[in-house]
CSV table of C-alpha atoms in Angstrom, one decimal:
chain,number,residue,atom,x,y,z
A,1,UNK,CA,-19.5,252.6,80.7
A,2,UNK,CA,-19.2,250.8,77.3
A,3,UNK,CA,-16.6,252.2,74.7
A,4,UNK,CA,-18.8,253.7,71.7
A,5,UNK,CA,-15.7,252.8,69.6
A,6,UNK,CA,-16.1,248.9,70.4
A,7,UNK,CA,-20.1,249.0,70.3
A,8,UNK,CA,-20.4,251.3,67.2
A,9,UNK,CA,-18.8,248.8,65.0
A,10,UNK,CA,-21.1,245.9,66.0
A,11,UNK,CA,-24.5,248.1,65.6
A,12,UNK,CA,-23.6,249.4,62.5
A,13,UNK,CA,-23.2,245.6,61.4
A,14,UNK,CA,-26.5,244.7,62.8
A,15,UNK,CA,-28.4,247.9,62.3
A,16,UNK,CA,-27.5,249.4,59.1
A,17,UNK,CA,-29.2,246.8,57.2
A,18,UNK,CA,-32.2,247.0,59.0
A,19,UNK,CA,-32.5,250.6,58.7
A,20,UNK,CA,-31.8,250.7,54.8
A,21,UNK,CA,-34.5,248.0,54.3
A,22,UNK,CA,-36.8,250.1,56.0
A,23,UNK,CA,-36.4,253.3,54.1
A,24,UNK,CA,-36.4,251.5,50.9
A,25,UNK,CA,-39.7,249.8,51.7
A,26,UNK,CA,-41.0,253.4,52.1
A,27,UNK,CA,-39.9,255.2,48.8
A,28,UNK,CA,-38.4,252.4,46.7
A,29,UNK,CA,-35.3,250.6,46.2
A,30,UNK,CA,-34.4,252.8,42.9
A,31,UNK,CA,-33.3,255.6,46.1
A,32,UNK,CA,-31.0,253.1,48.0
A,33,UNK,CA,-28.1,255.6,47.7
A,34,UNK,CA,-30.8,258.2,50.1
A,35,UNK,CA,-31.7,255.6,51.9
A,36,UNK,CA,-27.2,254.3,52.5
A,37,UNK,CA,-26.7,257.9,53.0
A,38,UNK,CA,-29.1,258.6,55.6
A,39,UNK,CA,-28.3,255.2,57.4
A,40,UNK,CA,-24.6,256.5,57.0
A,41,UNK,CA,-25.4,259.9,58.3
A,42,UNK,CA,-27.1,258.3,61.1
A,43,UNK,CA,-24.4,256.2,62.8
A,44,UNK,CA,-21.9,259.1,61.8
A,45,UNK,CA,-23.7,261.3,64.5
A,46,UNK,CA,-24.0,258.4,66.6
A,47,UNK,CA,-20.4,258.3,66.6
A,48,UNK,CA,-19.9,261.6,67.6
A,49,UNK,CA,-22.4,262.0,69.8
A,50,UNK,CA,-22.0,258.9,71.7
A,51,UNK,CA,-18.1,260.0,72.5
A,52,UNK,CA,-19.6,262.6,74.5
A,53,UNK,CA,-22.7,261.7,76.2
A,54,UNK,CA,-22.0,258.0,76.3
A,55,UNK,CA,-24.4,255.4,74.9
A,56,UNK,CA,-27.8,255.6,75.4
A,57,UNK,CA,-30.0,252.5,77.6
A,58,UNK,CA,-31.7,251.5,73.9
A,59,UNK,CA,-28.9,252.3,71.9
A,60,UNK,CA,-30.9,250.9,68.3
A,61,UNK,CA,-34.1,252.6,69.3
A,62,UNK,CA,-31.9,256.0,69.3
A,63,UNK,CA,-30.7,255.1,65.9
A,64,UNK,CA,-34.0,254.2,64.3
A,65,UNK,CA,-35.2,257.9,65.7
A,66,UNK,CA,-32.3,259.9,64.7
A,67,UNK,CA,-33.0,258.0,61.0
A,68,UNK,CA,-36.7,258.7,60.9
A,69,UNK,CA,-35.5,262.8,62.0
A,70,UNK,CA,-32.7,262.2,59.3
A,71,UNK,CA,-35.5,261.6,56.6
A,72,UNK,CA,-37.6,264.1,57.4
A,73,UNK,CA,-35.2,266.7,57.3
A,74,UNK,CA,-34.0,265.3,53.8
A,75,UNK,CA,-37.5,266.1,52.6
A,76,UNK,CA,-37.2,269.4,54.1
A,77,UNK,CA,-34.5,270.0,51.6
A,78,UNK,CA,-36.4,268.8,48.2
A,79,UNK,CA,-35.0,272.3,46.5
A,80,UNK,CA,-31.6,270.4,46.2
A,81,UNK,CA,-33.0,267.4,44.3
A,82,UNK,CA,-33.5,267.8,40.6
A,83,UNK,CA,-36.5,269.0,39.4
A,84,UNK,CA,-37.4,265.9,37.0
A,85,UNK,CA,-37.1,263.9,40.5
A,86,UNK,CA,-39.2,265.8,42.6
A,87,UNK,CA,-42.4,264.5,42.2
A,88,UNK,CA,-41.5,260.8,42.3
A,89,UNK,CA,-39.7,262.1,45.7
A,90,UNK,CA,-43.2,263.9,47.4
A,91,UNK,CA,-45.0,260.6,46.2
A,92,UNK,CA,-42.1,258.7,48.2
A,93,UNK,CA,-42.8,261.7,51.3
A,94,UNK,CA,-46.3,260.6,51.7
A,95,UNK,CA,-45.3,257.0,52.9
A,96,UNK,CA,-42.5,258.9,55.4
A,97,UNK,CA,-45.5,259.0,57.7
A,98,UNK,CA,-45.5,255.2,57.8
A,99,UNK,CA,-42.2,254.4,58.7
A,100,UNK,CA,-42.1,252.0,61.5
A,101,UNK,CA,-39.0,250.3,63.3
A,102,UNK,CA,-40.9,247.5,64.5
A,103,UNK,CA,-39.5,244.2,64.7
A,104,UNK,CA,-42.1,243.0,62.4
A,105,UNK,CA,-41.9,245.8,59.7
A,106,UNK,CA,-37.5,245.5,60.1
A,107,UNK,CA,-37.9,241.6,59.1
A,108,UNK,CA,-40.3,242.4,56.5
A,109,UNK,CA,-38.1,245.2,55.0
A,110,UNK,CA,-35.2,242.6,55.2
A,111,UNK,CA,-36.4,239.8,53.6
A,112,UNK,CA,-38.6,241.7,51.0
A,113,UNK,CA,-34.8,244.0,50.5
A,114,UNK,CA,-32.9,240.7,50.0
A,115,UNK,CA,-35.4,239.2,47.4
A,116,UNK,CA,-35.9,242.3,45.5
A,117,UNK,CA,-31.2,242.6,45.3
A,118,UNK,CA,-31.6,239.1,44.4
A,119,UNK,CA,-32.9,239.4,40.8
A,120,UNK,CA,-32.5,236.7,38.3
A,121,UNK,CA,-32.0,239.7,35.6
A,122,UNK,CA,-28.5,239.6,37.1
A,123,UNK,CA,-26.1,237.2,37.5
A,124,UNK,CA,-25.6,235.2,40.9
A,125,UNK,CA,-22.3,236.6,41.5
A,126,UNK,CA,-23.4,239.9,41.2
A,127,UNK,CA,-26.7,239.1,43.2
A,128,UNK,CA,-24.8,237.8,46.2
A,129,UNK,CA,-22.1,240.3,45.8
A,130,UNK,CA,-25.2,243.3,46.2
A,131,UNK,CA,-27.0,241.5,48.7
A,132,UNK,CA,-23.4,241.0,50.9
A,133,UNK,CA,-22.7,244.6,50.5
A,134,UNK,CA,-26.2,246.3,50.8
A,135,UNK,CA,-27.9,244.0,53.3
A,136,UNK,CA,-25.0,242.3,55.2
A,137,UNK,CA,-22.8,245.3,55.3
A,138,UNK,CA,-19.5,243.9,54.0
A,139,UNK,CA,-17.0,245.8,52.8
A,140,UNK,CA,-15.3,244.8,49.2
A,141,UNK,CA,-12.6,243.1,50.7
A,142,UNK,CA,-14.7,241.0,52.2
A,143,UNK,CA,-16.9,240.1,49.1
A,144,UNK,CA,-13.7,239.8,47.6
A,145,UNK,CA,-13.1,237.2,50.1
A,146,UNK,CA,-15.9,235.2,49.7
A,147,UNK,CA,-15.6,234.8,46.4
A,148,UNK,CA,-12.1,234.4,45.9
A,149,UNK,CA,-11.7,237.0,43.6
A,150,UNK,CA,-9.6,240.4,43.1
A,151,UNK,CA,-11.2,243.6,44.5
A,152,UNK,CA,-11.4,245.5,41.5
A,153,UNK,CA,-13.3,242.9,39.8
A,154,UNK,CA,-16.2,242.9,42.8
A,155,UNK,CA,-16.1,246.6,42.5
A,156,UNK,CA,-17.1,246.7,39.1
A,157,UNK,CA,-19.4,243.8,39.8
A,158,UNK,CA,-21.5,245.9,42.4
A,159,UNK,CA,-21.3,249.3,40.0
A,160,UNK,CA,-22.6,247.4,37.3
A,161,UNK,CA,-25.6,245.6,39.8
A,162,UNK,CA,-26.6,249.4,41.7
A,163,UNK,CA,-26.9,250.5,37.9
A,164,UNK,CA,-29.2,247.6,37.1
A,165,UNK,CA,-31.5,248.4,40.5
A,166,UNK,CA,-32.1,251.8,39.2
A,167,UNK,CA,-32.7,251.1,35.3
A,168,UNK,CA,-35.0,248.0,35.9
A,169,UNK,CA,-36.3,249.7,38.4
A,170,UNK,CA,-37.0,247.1,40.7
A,171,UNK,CA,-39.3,247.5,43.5
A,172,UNK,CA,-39.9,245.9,46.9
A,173,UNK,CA,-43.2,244.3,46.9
A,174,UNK,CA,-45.0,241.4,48.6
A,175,UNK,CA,-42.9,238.4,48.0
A,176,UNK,CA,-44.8,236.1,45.4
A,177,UNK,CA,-44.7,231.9,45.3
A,178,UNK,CA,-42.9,232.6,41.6
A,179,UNK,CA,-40.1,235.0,43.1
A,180,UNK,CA,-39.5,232.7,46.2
A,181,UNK,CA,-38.9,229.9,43.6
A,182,UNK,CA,-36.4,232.4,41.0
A,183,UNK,CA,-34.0,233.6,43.7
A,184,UNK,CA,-34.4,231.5,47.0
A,185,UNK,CA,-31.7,229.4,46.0
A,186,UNK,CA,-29.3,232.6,45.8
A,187,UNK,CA,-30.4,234.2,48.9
A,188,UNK,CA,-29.5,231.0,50.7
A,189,UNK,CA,-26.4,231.1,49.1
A,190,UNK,CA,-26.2,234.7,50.8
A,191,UNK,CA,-26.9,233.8,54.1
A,192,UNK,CA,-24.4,230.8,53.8
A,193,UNK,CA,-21.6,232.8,52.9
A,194,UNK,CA,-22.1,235.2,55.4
A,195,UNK,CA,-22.4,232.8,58.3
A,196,UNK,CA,-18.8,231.4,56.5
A,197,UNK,CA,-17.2,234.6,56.6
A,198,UNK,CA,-18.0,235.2,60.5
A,199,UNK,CA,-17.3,231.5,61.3
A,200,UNK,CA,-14.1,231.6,59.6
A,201,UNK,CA,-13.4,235.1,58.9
A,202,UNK,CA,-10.5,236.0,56.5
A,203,UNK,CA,-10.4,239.7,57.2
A,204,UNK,CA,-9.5,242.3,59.9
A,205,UNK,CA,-7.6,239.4,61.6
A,206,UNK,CA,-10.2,237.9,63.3
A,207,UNK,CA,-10.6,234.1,63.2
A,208,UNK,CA,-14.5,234.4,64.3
A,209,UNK,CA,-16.5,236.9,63.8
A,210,UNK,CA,-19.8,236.3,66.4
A,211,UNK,CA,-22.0,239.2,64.7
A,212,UNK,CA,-21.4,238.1,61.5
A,213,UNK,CA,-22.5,234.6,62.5
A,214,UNK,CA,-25.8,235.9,65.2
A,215,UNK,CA,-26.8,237.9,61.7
A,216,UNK,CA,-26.6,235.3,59.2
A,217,UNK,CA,-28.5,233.0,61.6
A,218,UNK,CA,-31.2,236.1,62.2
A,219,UNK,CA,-31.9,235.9,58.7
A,220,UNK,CA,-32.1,232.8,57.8
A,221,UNK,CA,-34.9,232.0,61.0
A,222,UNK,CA,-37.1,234.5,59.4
A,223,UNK,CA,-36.8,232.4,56.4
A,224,UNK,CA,-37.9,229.7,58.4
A,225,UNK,CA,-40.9,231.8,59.8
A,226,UNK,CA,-42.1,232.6,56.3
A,227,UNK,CA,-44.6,230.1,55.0
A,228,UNK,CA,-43.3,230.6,50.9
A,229,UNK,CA,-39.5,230.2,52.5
A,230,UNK,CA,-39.4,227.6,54.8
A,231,UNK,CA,-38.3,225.0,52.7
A,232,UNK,CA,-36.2,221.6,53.8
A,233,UNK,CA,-33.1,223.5,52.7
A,234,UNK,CA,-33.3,226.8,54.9
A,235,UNK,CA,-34.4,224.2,57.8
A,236,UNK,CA,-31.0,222.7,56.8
A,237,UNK,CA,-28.7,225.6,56.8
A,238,UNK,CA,-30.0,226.4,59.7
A,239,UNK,CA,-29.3,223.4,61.3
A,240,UNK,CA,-25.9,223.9,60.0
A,241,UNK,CA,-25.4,227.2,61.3
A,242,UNK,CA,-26.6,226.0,65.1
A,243,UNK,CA,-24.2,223.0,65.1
A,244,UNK,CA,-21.8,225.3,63.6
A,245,UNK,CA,-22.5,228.5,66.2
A,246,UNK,CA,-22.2,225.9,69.6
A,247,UNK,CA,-18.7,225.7,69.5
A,248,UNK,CA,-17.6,229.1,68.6
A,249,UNK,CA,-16.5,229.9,72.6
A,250,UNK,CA,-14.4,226.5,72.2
A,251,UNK,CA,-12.3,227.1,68.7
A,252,UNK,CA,-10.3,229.9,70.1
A,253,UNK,CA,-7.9,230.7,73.2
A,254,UNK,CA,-7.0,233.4,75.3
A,255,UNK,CA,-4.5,234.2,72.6
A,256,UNK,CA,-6.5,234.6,69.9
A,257,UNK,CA,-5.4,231.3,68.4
A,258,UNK,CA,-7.6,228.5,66.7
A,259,UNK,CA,-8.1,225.7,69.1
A,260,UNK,CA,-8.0,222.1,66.9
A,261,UNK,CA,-11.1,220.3,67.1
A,262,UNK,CA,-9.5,217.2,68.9
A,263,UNK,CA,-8.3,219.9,71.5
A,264,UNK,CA,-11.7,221.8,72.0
A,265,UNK,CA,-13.2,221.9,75.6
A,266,UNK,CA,-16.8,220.1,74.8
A,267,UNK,CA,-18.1,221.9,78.2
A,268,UNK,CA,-17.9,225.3,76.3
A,269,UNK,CA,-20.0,223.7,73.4
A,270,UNK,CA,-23.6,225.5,73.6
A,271,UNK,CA,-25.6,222.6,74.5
A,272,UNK,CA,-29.2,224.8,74.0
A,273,UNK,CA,-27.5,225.6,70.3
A,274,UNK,CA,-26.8,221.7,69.1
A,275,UNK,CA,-30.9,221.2,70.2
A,276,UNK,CA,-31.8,223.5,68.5
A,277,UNK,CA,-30.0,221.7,65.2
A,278,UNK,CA,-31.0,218.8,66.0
A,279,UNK,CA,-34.7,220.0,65.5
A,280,UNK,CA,-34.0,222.3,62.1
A,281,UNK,CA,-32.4,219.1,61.0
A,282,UNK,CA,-35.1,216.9,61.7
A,283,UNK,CA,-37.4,219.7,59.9
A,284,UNK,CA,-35.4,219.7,56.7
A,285,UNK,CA,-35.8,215.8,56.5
A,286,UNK,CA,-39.7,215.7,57.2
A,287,UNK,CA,-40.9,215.3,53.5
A,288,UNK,CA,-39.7,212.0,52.2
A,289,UNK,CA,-39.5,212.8,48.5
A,290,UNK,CA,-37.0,216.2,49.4
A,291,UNK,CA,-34.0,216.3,47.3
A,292,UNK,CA,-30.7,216.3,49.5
A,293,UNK,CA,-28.9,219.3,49.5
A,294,UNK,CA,-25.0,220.6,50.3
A,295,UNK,CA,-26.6,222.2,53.4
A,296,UNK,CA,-28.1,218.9,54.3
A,297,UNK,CA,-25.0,216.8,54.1
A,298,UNK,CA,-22.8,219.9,55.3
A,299,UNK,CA,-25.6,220.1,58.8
A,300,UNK,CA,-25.1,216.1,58.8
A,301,UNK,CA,-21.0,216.7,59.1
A,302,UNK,CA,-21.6,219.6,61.6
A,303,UNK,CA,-23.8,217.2,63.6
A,304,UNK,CA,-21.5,214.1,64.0
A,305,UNK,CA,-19.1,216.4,65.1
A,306,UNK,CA,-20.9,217.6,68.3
A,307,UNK,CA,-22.5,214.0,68.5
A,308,UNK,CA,-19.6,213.0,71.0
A,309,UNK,CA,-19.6,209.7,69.0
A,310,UNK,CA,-16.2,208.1,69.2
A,311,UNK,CA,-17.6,206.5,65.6
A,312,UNK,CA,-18.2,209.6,63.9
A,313,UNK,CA,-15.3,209.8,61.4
A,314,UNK,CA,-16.4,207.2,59.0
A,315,UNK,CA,-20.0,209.1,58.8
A,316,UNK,CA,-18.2,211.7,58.2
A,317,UNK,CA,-16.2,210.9,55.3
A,318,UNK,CA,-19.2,209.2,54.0
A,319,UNK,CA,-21.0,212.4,53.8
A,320,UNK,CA,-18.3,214.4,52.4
A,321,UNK,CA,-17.9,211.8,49.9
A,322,UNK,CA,-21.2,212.9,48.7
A,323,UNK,CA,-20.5,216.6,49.2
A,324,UNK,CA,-17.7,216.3,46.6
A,325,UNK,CA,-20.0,215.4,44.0
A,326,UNK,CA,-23.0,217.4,45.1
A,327,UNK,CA,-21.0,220.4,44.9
A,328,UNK,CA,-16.8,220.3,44.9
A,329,UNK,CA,-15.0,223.1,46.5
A,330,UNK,CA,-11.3,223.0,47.5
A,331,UNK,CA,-12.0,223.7,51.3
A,332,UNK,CA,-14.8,220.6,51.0
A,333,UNK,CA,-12.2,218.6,49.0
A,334,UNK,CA,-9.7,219.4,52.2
A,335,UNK,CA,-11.8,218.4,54.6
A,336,UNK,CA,-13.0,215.3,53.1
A,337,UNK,CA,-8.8,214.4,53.0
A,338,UNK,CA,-8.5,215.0,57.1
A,339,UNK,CA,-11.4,213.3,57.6
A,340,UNK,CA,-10.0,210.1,55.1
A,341,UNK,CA,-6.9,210.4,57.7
A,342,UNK,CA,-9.0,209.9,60.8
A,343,UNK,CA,-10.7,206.9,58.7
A,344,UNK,CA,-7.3,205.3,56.9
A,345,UNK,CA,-4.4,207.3,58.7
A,346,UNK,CA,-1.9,209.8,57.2
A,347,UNK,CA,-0.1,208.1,54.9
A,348,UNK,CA,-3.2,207.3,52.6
A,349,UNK,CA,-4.4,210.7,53.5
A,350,UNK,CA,-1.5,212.4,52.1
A,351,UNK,CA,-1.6,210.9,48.7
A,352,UNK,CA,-5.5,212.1,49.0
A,353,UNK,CA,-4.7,215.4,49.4
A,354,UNK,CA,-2.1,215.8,47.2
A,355,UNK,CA,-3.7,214.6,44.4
A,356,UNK,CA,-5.7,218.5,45.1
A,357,UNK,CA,-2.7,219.9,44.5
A,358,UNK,CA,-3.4,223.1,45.9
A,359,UNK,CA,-0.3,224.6,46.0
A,360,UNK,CA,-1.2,228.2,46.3
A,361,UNK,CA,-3.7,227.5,49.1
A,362,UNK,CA,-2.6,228.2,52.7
A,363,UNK,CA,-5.3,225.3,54.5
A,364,UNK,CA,-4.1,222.6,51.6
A,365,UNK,CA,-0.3,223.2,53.2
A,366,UNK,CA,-1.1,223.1,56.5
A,367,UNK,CA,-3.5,220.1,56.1
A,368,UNK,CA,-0.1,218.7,54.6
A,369,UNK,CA,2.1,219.8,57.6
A,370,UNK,CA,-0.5,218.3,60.4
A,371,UNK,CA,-0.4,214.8,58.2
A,372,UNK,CA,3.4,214.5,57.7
A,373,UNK,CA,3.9,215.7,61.3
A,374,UNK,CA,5.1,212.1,62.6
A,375,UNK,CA,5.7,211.0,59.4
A,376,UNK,CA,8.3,213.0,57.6
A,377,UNK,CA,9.4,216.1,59.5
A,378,UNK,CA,11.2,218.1,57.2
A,379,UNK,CA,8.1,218.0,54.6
A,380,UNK,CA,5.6,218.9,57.9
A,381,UNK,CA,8.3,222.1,58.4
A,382,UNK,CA,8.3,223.0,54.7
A,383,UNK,CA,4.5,222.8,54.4
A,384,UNK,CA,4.1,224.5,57.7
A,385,UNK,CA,6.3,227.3,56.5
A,386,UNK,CA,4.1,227.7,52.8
A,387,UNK,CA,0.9,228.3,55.1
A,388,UNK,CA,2.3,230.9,56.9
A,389,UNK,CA,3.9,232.4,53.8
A,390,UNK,CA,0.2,232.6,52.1
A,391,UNK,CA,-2.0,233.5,55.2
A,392,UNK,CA,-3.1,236.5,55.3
A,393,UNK,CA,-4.6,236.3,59.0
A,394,UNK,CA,-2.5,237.2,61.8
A,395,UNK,CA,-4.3,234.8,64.2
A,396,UNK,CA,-3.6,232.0,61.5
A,397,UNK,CA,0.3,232.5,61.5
A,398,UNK,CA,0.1,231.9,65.4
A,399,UNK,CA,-1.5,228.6,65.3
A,400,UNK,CA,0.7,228.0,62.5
A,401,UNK,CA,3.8,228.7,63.9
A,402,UNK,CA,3.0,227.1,66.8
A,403,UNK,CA,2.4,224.1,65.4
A,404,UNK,CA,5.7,224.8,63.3
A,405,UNK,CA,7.6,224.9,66.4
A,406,UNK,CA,6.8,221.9,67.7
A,407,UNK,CA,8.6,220.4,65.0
A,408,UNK,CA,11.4,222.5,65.2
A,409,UNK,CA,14.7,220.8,67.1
């Protein structure tokens, strides 16, 4: 019998959303915090009820009926709301009857939820930061994450972004050709760093998060099934997110600890998956007058690294190359310096990398210790040593360590 402590978690990350998009699509997004309670409420008894009678056969059916009971008996209980709300509320009780956990009516909730959060009236931090938290479930540690930023200042972000949902009072209607064009470029952005934080999660100590990665890939392929949204670029970060999702079984061990790429088993790569980005890829290149995109370069890396070409590395780099001007990030700045060392070896790499200077990132010192490792040892143990100082992931201190010890007399 499955542990409802292990499969709890993992529903709750790929059903909560869907079951908030669905009640907001019935009486308005202004009610999110009814429709988060009731989704909360739901999984709470779910919890409890599950420790005792073990999980059901359809355990997200159950959910979606104990939600759609949940509402009704919250309409029951209008006498609790405020009087000045009550009418708005019956007018919201009407539509209860339609209500319909469908797979159709869940992807249209979801993708009319995540274009309604993503609002040019606010900002795109704080319209990633909502659509992360609302419709990707993450907690404020791990929007924190993504960003790079300090908890408190995503908590006010997200206080001050709920506030603007209810005084704008925006609503969840049919998505329009002018909407698609305001706020597809953020909702991409979404999806993107969602499939980041499950492919390299920073939090919980988990180097991969699979459900984070299976929900961000979800999302984007109904993108891709929407005529007003399937655009070169979602075709590319899709593509990406394939090549990227194929060697997921092969970048960790038994241990827990990241497997190097040169050391990855290429029968556990998902041979079905890298097809399948190979076609995205060759959809996001059909038109010839597209403009290229970081998603298109990034899906270019990820391919010529399951390509099995022995001549990838200088493709590579040349792609990267671009990346940094396209968009420059440290981790695409640290890549593009490993892949120089695979192009011009270490020594030339390490003047590449430093020039980052980085010094109060954990990847830009142990990109340092891998490329002084047979060239100066003490520096490898010194840089080794920072990276495990400044990770905060316990499965990132054992491959670092490990590699540390290597060096170590």
């Amino acid at each position: 019998m499955a542990n409802p402590n292990e499969i709890t978690p993992h529903l709750f990350r790929t059903e909560y959303s869907k079951i908030v998009a669905v009640l907001c699509r019935s009486f308005d997004i202004k009610h999110i915090e009814i429709a988060e309670d009731i989704a909360s409420e739901t999984f709470l008894k779910a919890s409890e009820y599950w420790a005792i009678h073990g999980i059901p056969d359809h355990p997200a059916a159950w959910l979606y009926t104990v939600a759609k009971n949940k509402t009704k008996d919250y309409f029951k209980h209008l006498s609790v709301i405020e009087k000045n709300k009550q009418e708005e509320i019956r007018t919201a009780e009407k539509e209860f009857q339609t209500i319909d956990f469908n797979t159709q009516n869940i992807s249209d909730s979801q993708l009319e939820m995540i274009f309604t959060i993503c609002n040019p009236l606010n900002s795109q931090e704080t319209q990633v930061s909502l659509a992360l938290q609302i419709l990707c479930g993450f907690s404020i540690e791990e929007i924190a994450n993504a960003f790079l930023s300090k908890t408190e200042t995503i908590k006010k972000r997200l206080q001050r972004g709920r506030e603007s949902l209810r005084t704008h009072h925006f609503t969840i209607d049919s998505l329009n050709e002018q909407d698609i064009h305001q706020r597809l470029e953020t909702v991409l952005t979404t999806l993107y760093l969602l499939f980041n934080e499950g492919y390299f999660s920073r939090t919980n100590n988990f180097l991969i998060r699979k459900d984070l990665c299976l929900e961000a890939m979800r999302l984007t392929l109904i993108l891709t099934e929407n005529q007003l949204t399937n655009t070169p670029k979602t075709n590319a970060l899709l593509a990406l997110m394939c090549f990227q999702s194929s060697r997921l079984d092969a970048r960790i061990n038994d241990e827990g600890e990241a497997i190097l790429f040169d050391e990855q088993d290429e029968m556990l790569w998902d041979k079905a998956l890298i097809e399948k980005g190979n076609y995205y890829l060759v959809e996001a290149c059909q038109n010839n007058d597209i403009s290229i995109s970081k998603y298109h370069l990034e899906a270019g890396i990820a391919y010529w690294h399951t390509s099995g070409s022995k001549e990838k590395w200088q493709p590579i780099l040349t792609l990267y190359n671009q990346l940094v001007i396209i968009e420059y990030s440290p981790v695409t700045g640290l890549n593009r310096a490993f892949a120089f060392s695979k192009v011009y070896g270490n020594k030339k790499a390490i003047r590449e990398a430093e020039k980052l200077n980085l010094i109060t990132n954990e990847y830009y010192h142990g990109l340092l210790g891998h490329l002084y490792s047979k060239i100066n040892t003490d520096k490898a143990i010194h840089h080794f040593g920072e990276a495990i100082r400044l990770t905060k992931s316990r499965s990132e201190k054992q491959t670092l360590q490990k590699q540390l010890n290597l060096l170590i007399p």
